[in-house]
């Protein structure tokens, strides 16, 4: 079974520029997550999709971040405009079920996109 | 909402020595607990998980963790570490809403 794919692996941009990240989850996984991992910290959930609907985006800075999962498969995360503090690794994960207790919480992670904002 | 505290940011240890990585959680509801490992330049991989049943859970590479509800802990242990165990380890907690919260991580460095 293929894992979670993400691209690009690395991205360097100037502040105030825009950037987009792409994620392809494991086939058949209904739930998709985007995390932000700042150096020295654990991953922080930005947004969670169940199929193509948003389950939780309470920690997404909506003034500059947006995400979509139009057909319930691939997803894109966009930052517009970027700030210096957005420098981080952006991780995408997927899981088969959206509710705990049914393969609860076993999320499979992609390799991440390392973003550097100069 | 639940939260996780990993008590040690770095743990250096010599090869073949035992190790314990500490994790405490806070939650007002029933929880599910996980340990993930992150090797350099790689994504997170699930090491082991507690969902229900036996409070002692094991991984295939010799790690084990014990869910202690009274202590609200889920410490990770290995009786004898290898150089290849050098990595960042993250404790995580979720409840029925599937909102997973991660600790800040513990960097385990195994020295020869």
Short mmCIF file of N, CA and C in Angstrom, two decimals, chain B:
data_model
loop_
_atom_site.label_atom_id
_atom_site.label_comp_id
_atom_site.label_asym_id
_atom_site.label_seq_id
_atom_site.Cartn_x
_atom_site.Cartn_y
_atom_site.Cartn_z
N UNK B 1 -10.46 20.34 26.55
CA UNK B 1 -9.63 19.66 25.56
C UNK B 1 -8.45 18.97 26.24
N UNK B 2 -7.99 17.94 25.59
CA UNK B 2 -6.88 17.20 26.18
C UNK B 2 -5.55 17.87 25.85
N UNK B 3 -4.52 17.53 26.65
CA UNK B 3 -3.18 18.04 26.39
C UNK B 3 -2.16 17.00 26.84
N UNK B 4 -0.94 17.18 26.36
CA UNK B 4 0.12 16.22 26.63
C UNK B 4 1.37 16.97 27.08
N UNK B 5 2.04 16.44 28.09
CA UNK B 5 3.31 16.99 28.53
C UNK B 5 4.37 15.91 28.49
N UNK B 6 5.40 16.16 27.73
CA UNK B 6 6.55 15.26 27.73
C UNK B 6 7.62 15.92 28.59
N UNK B 7 7.98 15.22 29.61
CA UNK B 7 8.74 15.83 30.70
C UNK B 7 10.21 16.06 30.38
N UNK B 8 10.71 15.39 29.38
CA UNK B 8 12.13 15.52 29.02
C UNK B 8 12.25 15.90 27.57
N UNK B 9 12.93 16.99 27.28
CA UNK B 9 13.11 17.39 25.89
C UNK B 9 14.23 16.59 25.23
N UNK B 10 15.23 16.19 26.02
CA UNK B 10 16.34 15.41 25.48
C UNK B 10 16.72 14.32 26.47
N UNK B 11 16.98 13.15 25.93
CA UNK B 11 17.44 12.03 26.77
C UNK B 11 18.64 11.39 26.09
N UNK B 12 19.84 11.63 26.61
CA UNK B 12 21.02 10.93 26.11
C UNK B 12 21.23 9.65 26.90
N UNK B 13 21.60 8.58 26.21
CA UNK B 13 21.80 7.29 26.88
C UNK B 13 22.82 6.49 26.10
N UNK B 14 23.53 5.63 26.80
CA UNK B 14 24.49 4.77 26.13
C UNK B 14 23.81 3.53 25.57
N UNK B 15 24.38 3.02 24.52
CA UNK B 15 23.86 1.81 23.87
C UNK B 15 23.76 0.67 24.88
N UNK B 16 22.70 -0.08 24.79
CA UNK B 16 22.36 -1.23 25.62
C UNK B 16 21.87 -0.86 27.01
N UNK B 17 21.78 0.41 27.31
CA UNK B 17 21.22 0.85 28.58
C UNK B 17 19.71 0.91 28.47
N UNK B 18 19.00 0.85 29.61
CA UNK B 18 17.54 1.03 29.57
C UNK B 18 17.18 2.50 29.45
N UNK B 19 15.97 2.75 28.96
CA UNK B 19 15.53 4.14 28.81
C UNK B 19 14.05 4.25 29.12
N UNK B 20 13.66 5.39 29.65
CA UNK B 20 12.25 5.70 29.87
C UNK B 20 11.99 7.12 29.39
N UNK B 21 11.01 7.28 28.52
CA UNK B 21 10.59 8.59 28.05
C UNK B 21 9.23 8.86 28.68
N UNK B 22 9.13 9.96 29.38
CA UNK B 22 7.95 10.21 30.19
C UNK B 22 6.90 11.04 29.46
N UNK B 23 5.65 10.66 29.70
CA UNK B 23 4.52 11.36 29.09
C UNK B 23 3.37 11.42 30.07
N UNK B 24 2.86 12.61 30.30
CA UNK B 24 1.65 12.79 31.11
C UNK B 24 0.60 13.49 30.26
N UNK B 25 -0.64 13.15 30.50
CA UNK B 25 -1.71 13.76 29.73
C UNK B 25 -2.75 14.36 30.66
N UNK B 26 -3.56 15.21 30.08
CA UNK B 26 -4.66 15.82 30.81
C UNK B 26 -5.91 15.72 29.95
N UNK B 27 -6.96 15.17 30.53
CA UNK B 27 -8.22 15.05 29.79
C UNK B 27 -9.36 14.80 30.75
N UNK B 28 -10.52 15.31 30.41
CA UNK B 28 -11.70 15.10 31.25
C UNK B 28 -12.54 13.93 30.78
N UNK B 29 -12.14 13.32 29.67
CA UNK B 29 -12.89 12.19 29.12
C UNK B 29 -11.93 11.02 28.87
N UNK B 30 -12.51 9.93 28.46
CA UNK B 30 -11.68 8.76 28.13
C UNK B 30 -10.76 9.08 26.97
N UNK B 31 -9.57 8.54 27.02
CA UNK B 31 -8.58 8.89 26.01
C UNK B 31 -8.00 7.66 25.33
N UNK B 32 -7.41 7.93 24.20
CA UNK B 32 -6.60 6.96 23.48
C UNK B 32 -5.20 7.56 23.38
N UNK B 33 -4.18 6.76 23.62
CA UNK B 33 -2.82 7.28 23.74
C UNK B 33 -1.89 6.62 22.74
N UNK B 34 -0.95 7.38 22.26
CA UNK B 34 -0.06 6.93 21.19
C UNK B 34 1.36 7.41 21.45
N UNK B 35 2.30 6.64 20.93
CA UNK B 35 3.67 7.09 20.78
C UNK B 35 4.02 7.00 19.30
N UNK B 36 4.52 8.13 18.79
CA UNK B 36 5.02 8.18 17.41
C UNK B 36 6.52 8.43 17.46
N UNK B 37 7.23 7.92 16.45
CA UNK B 37 8.67 8.14 16.33
C UNK B 37 8.94 8.85 15.01
N UNK B 38 9.89 9.77 15.07
CA UNK B 38 10.26 10.51 13.87
C UNK B 38 11.77 10.43 13.70
N UNK B 39 12.20 9.70 12.68
CA UNK B 39 13.61 9.62 12.35
C UNK B 39 13.99 10.85 11.52
N UNK B 40 15.25 11.22 11.50
CA UNK B 40 15.67 12.43 10.79
C UNK B 40 15.18 12.47 9.34
N UNK B 41 14.58 13.59 8.99
CA UNK B 41 14.11 13.84 7.62
C UNK B 41 13.01 12.88 7.18
N UNK B 42 12.30 12.31 8.14
CA UNK B 42 11.20 11.42 7.80
C UNK B 42 9.93 11.87 8.51
N UNK B 43 8.80 11.36 8.05
CA UNK B 43 7.53 11.64 8.72
C UNK B 43 7.37 10.83 9.98
N UNK B 44 6.30 11.10 10.72
CA UNK B 44 6.04 10.37 11.95
C UNK B 44 5.54 8.97 11.65
N UNK B 45 5.98 8.02 12.46
CA UNK B 45 5.53 6.64 12.34
C UNK B 45 4.94 6.20 13.68
N UNK B 46 3.83 5.50 13.62
CA UNK B 46 3.23 5.00 14.85
C UNK B 46 4.11 3.92 15.46
N UNK B 47 4.43 4.08 16.73
CA UNK B 47 5.25 3.10 17.45
C UNK B 47 4.36 2.12 18.22
N UNK B 48 3.42 2.65 18.98
CA UNK B 48 2.45 1.82 19.68
C UNK B 48 1.28 2.68 20.14
N UNK B 49 0.21 1.99 20.54
CA UNK B 49 -1.00 2.72 20.93
C UNK B 49 -1.75 1.98 22.01
N UNK B 50 -2.46 2.74 22.81
CA UNK B 50 -3.38 2.18 23.79
C UNK B 50 -4.78 2.67 23.43
N UNK B 51 -5.68 1.71 23.19
CA UNK B 51 -7.07 2.05 22.92
C UNK B 51 -7.97 1.56 24.04
N UNK B 52 -7.76 0.31 24.46
CA UNK B 52 -8.53 -0.29 25.54
C UNK B 52 -7.87 -1.60 25.90
N UNK B 53 -8.40 -2.28 26.94
CA UNK B 53 -7.88 -3.58 27.30
C UNK B 53 -6.63 -3.49 28.15
N UNK B 54 -5.67 -4.36 27.87
CA UNK B 54 -4.44 -4.41 28.66
C UNK B 54 -3.75 -3.05 28.68
N UNK B 55 -3.34 -2.66 29.86
CA UNK B 55 -2.72 -1.34 29.99
C UNK B 55 -1.27 -1.33 29.54
N UNK B 56 -0.70 -2.50 29.31
CA UNK B 56 0.68 -2.60 28.83
C UNK B 56 0.65 -2.93 27.34
N UNK B 57 1.23 -2.06 26.54
CA UNK B 57 1.26 -2.28 25.10
C UNK B 57 2.70 -2.33 24.63
N UNK B 58 2.93 -3.10 23.59
CA UNK B 58 4.29 -3.32 23.12
C UNK B 58 4.39 -3.03 21.63
N UNK B 59 5.61 -2.66 21.21
CA UNK B 59 5.89 -2.49 19.79
C UNK B 59 6.73 -3.67 19.31
N UNK B 60 6.89 -3.76 18.00
CA UNK B 60 7.64 -4.88 17.44
C UNK B 60 9.13 -4.75 17.64
N UNK B 61 9.61 -3.55 17.98
CA UNK B 61 11.05 -3.37 18.12
C UNK B 61 11.47 -3.20 19.58
N UNK B 62 10.68 -3.75 20.51
CA UNK B 62 11.14 -3.85 21.90
C UNK B 62 10.70 -2.73 22.83
N UNK B 63 10.01 -1.72 22.31
CA UNK B 63 9.49 -0.67 23.19
C UNK B 63 8.17 -1.14 23.81
N UNK B 64 7.89 -0.61 24.99
CA UNK B 64 6.60 -0.86 25.62
C UNK B 64 6.17 0.40 26.36
N UNK B 65 4.87 0.52 26.56
CA UNK B 65 4.33 1.67 27.30
C UNK B 65 3.19 1.17 28.16
N UNK B 66 3.03 1.79 29.30
CA UNK B 66 1.96 1.38 30.21
C UNK B 66 1.04 2.55 30.50
N UNK B 67 -0.24 2.32 30.26
CA UNK B 67 -1.27 3.31 30.55
C UNK B 67 -1.57 3.26 32.04
N UNK B 68 -1.37 4.39 32.71
CA UNK B 68 -1.66 4.47 34.13
C UNK B 68 -2.69 5.57 34.34
N UNK B 69 -3.93 5.16 34.52
CA UNK B 69 -5.02 6.15 34.59
C UNK B 69 -4.92 7.01 35.84
N UNK B 70 -4.53 6.43 36.96
CA UNK B 70 -4.47 7.19 38.20
C UNK B 70 -3.36 8.24 38.16
N UNK B 71 -2.28 7.91 37.46
CA UNK B 71 -1.16 8.83 37.32
C UNK B 71 -1.28 9.68 36.05
N UNK B 72 -2.28 9.43 35.26
CA UNK B 72 -2.46 10.07 33.93
C UNK B 72 -1.14 10.08 33.16
N UNK B 73 -0.55 8.89 33.08
CA UNK B 73 0.74 8.78 32.40
C UNK B 73 0.72 7.67 31.35
N UNK B 74 1.66 7.77 30.45
CA UNK B 74 1.82 6.75 29.38
C UNK B 74 3.31 6.75 29.02
N UNK B 75 4.13 6.34 29.95
CA UNK B 75 5.59 6.37 29.76
C UNK B 75 6.06 5.28 28.81
N UNK B 76 7.05 5.60 28.02
CA UNK B 76 7.61 4.67 27.04
C UNK B 76 8.93 4.12 27.59
N UNK B 77 9.12 2.82 27.47
CA UNK B 77 10.32 2.20 28.02
C UNK B 77 10.91 1.21 27.03
N UNK B 78 12.24 1.03 27.17
CA UNK B 78 12.92 -0.03 26.43
C UNK B 78 14.06 -0.50 27.32
N UNK B 79 14.19 -1.82 27.53
CA UNK B 79 15.20 -2.32 28.46
C UNK B 79 16.64 -2.19 27.96
N UNK B 80 16.80 -2.13 26.62
CA UNK B 80 18.15 -2.07 26.07
C UNK B 80 18.08 -1.38 24.71
N UNK B 81 18.62 -0.18 24.62
CA UNK B 81 18.48 0.60 23.38
C UNK B 81 19.64 0.35 22.42
N UNK B 82 19.35 0.62 21.14
CA UNK B 82 20.36 0.49 20.09
C UNK B 82 20.63 1.85 19.48
N UNK B 83 21.74 1.97 18.80
CA UNK B 83 22.07 3.21 18.09
C UNK B 83 20.93 3.62 17.18
N UNK B 84 20.31 2.65 16.55
CA UNK B 84 19.24 2.92 15.57
C UNK B 84 17.96 3.47 16.22
N UNK B 85 17.89 3.47 17.54
CA UNK B 85 16.72 4.04 18.22
C UNK B 85 16.82 5.56 18.34
N UNK B 86 17.94 6.12 17.95
CA UNK B 86 18.11 7.57 17.99
C UNK B 86 17.06 8.23 17.09
N UNK B 87 16.23 9.07 17.69
CA UNK B 87 15.11 9.68 16.97
C UNK B 87 14.39 10.63 17.92
N UNK B 88 13.36 11.28 17.36
CA UNK B 88 12.47 12.12 18.17
C UNK B 88 11.21 11.30 18.44
N UNK B 89 10.77 11.31 19.69
CA UNK B 89 9.60 10.52 20.08
C UNK B 89 8.51 11.47 20.57
N UNK B 90 7.31 11.26 20.04
CA UNK B 90 6.18 12.11 20.38
C UNK B 90 5.08 11.28 21.02
N UNK B 91 4.59 11.76 22.15
CA UNK B 91 3.42 11.19 22.80
C UNK B 91 2.20 11.97 22.32
N UNK B 92 1.09 11.29 22.10
CA UNK B 92 -0.11 11.96 21.61
C UNK B 92 -1.35 11.39 22.27
N UNK B 93 -2.37 12.21 22.37
CA UNK B 93 -3.62 11.80 23.00
C UNK B 93 -4.80 12.27 22.14
N UNK B 94 -5.83 11.43 22.09
CA UNK B 94 -7.05 11.83 21.43
C UNK B 94 -8.23 11.23 22.18
N UNK B 95 -9.39 11.78 21.95
CA UNK B 95 -10.59 11.25 22.57
C UNK B 95 -11.61 11.01 21.45
N UNK B 96 -12.86 10.95 21.78
CA UNK B 96 -13.85 10.56 20.78
C UNK B 96 -13.97 11.52 19.62
N UNK B 97 -13.51 12.76 19.79
CA UNK B 97 -13.63 13.69 18.68
C UNK B 97 -12.48 13.58 17.72
N UNK B 98 -11.55 12.65 18.03
CA UNK B 98 -10.42 12.39 17.14
C UNK B 98 -9.49 13.58 16.97
N UNK B 99 -9.57 14.55 17.87
CA UNK B 99 -8.67 15.70 17.86
C UNK B 99 -7.38 15.29 18.56
N UNK B 100 -6.35 14.97 17.80
CA UNK B 100 -5.12 14.44 18.38
C UNK B 100 -4.21 15.59 18.79
N UNK B 101 -3.74 15.53 20.04
CA UNK B 101 -2.81 16.53 20.55
C UNK B 101 -1.47 15.86 20.83
N UNK B 102 -0.42 16.50 20.36
CA UNK B 102 0.94 15.97 20.51
C UNK B 102 1.70 16.70 21.60
N UNK B 103 2.61 15.99 22.24
CA UNK B 103 3.57 16.63 23.12
C UNK B 103 4.66 17.29 22.30
N UNK B 104 5.54 17.97 22.99
CA UNK B 104 6.60 18.72 22.31
C UNK B 104 7.73 17.83 21.81
N UNK B 105 7.72 16.57 22.23
CA UNK B 105 8.72 15.63 21.73
C UNK B 105 9.89 15.45 22.69
N UNK B 106 10.48 14.26 22.63
CA UNK B 106 11.70 13.95 23.38
C UNK B 106 12.72 13.42 22.40
N UNK B 107 13.87 14.08 22.37
CA UNK B 107 14.94 13.62 21.48
C UNK B 107 15.78 12.60 22.21
N UNK B 108 15.71 11.36 21.73
CA UNK B 108 16.51 10.28 22.30
C UNK B 108 17.79 10.14 21.48
N UNK B 109 18.92 10.26 22.16
CA UNK B 109 20.22 10.10 21.50
C UNK B 109 20.93 8.93 22.16
N UNK B 110 21.21 7.90 21.36
CA UNK B 110 21.89 6.71 21.87
C UNK B 110 23.34 6.79 21.46
N UNK B 111 24.21 6.78 22.45
CA UNK B 111 25.64 6.91 22.20
C UNK B 111 26.34 5.56 22.32
N UNK B 112 27.39 5.36 21.50
CA UNK B 112 28.09 4.07 21.56
C UNK B 112 28.94 3.94 22.81
#
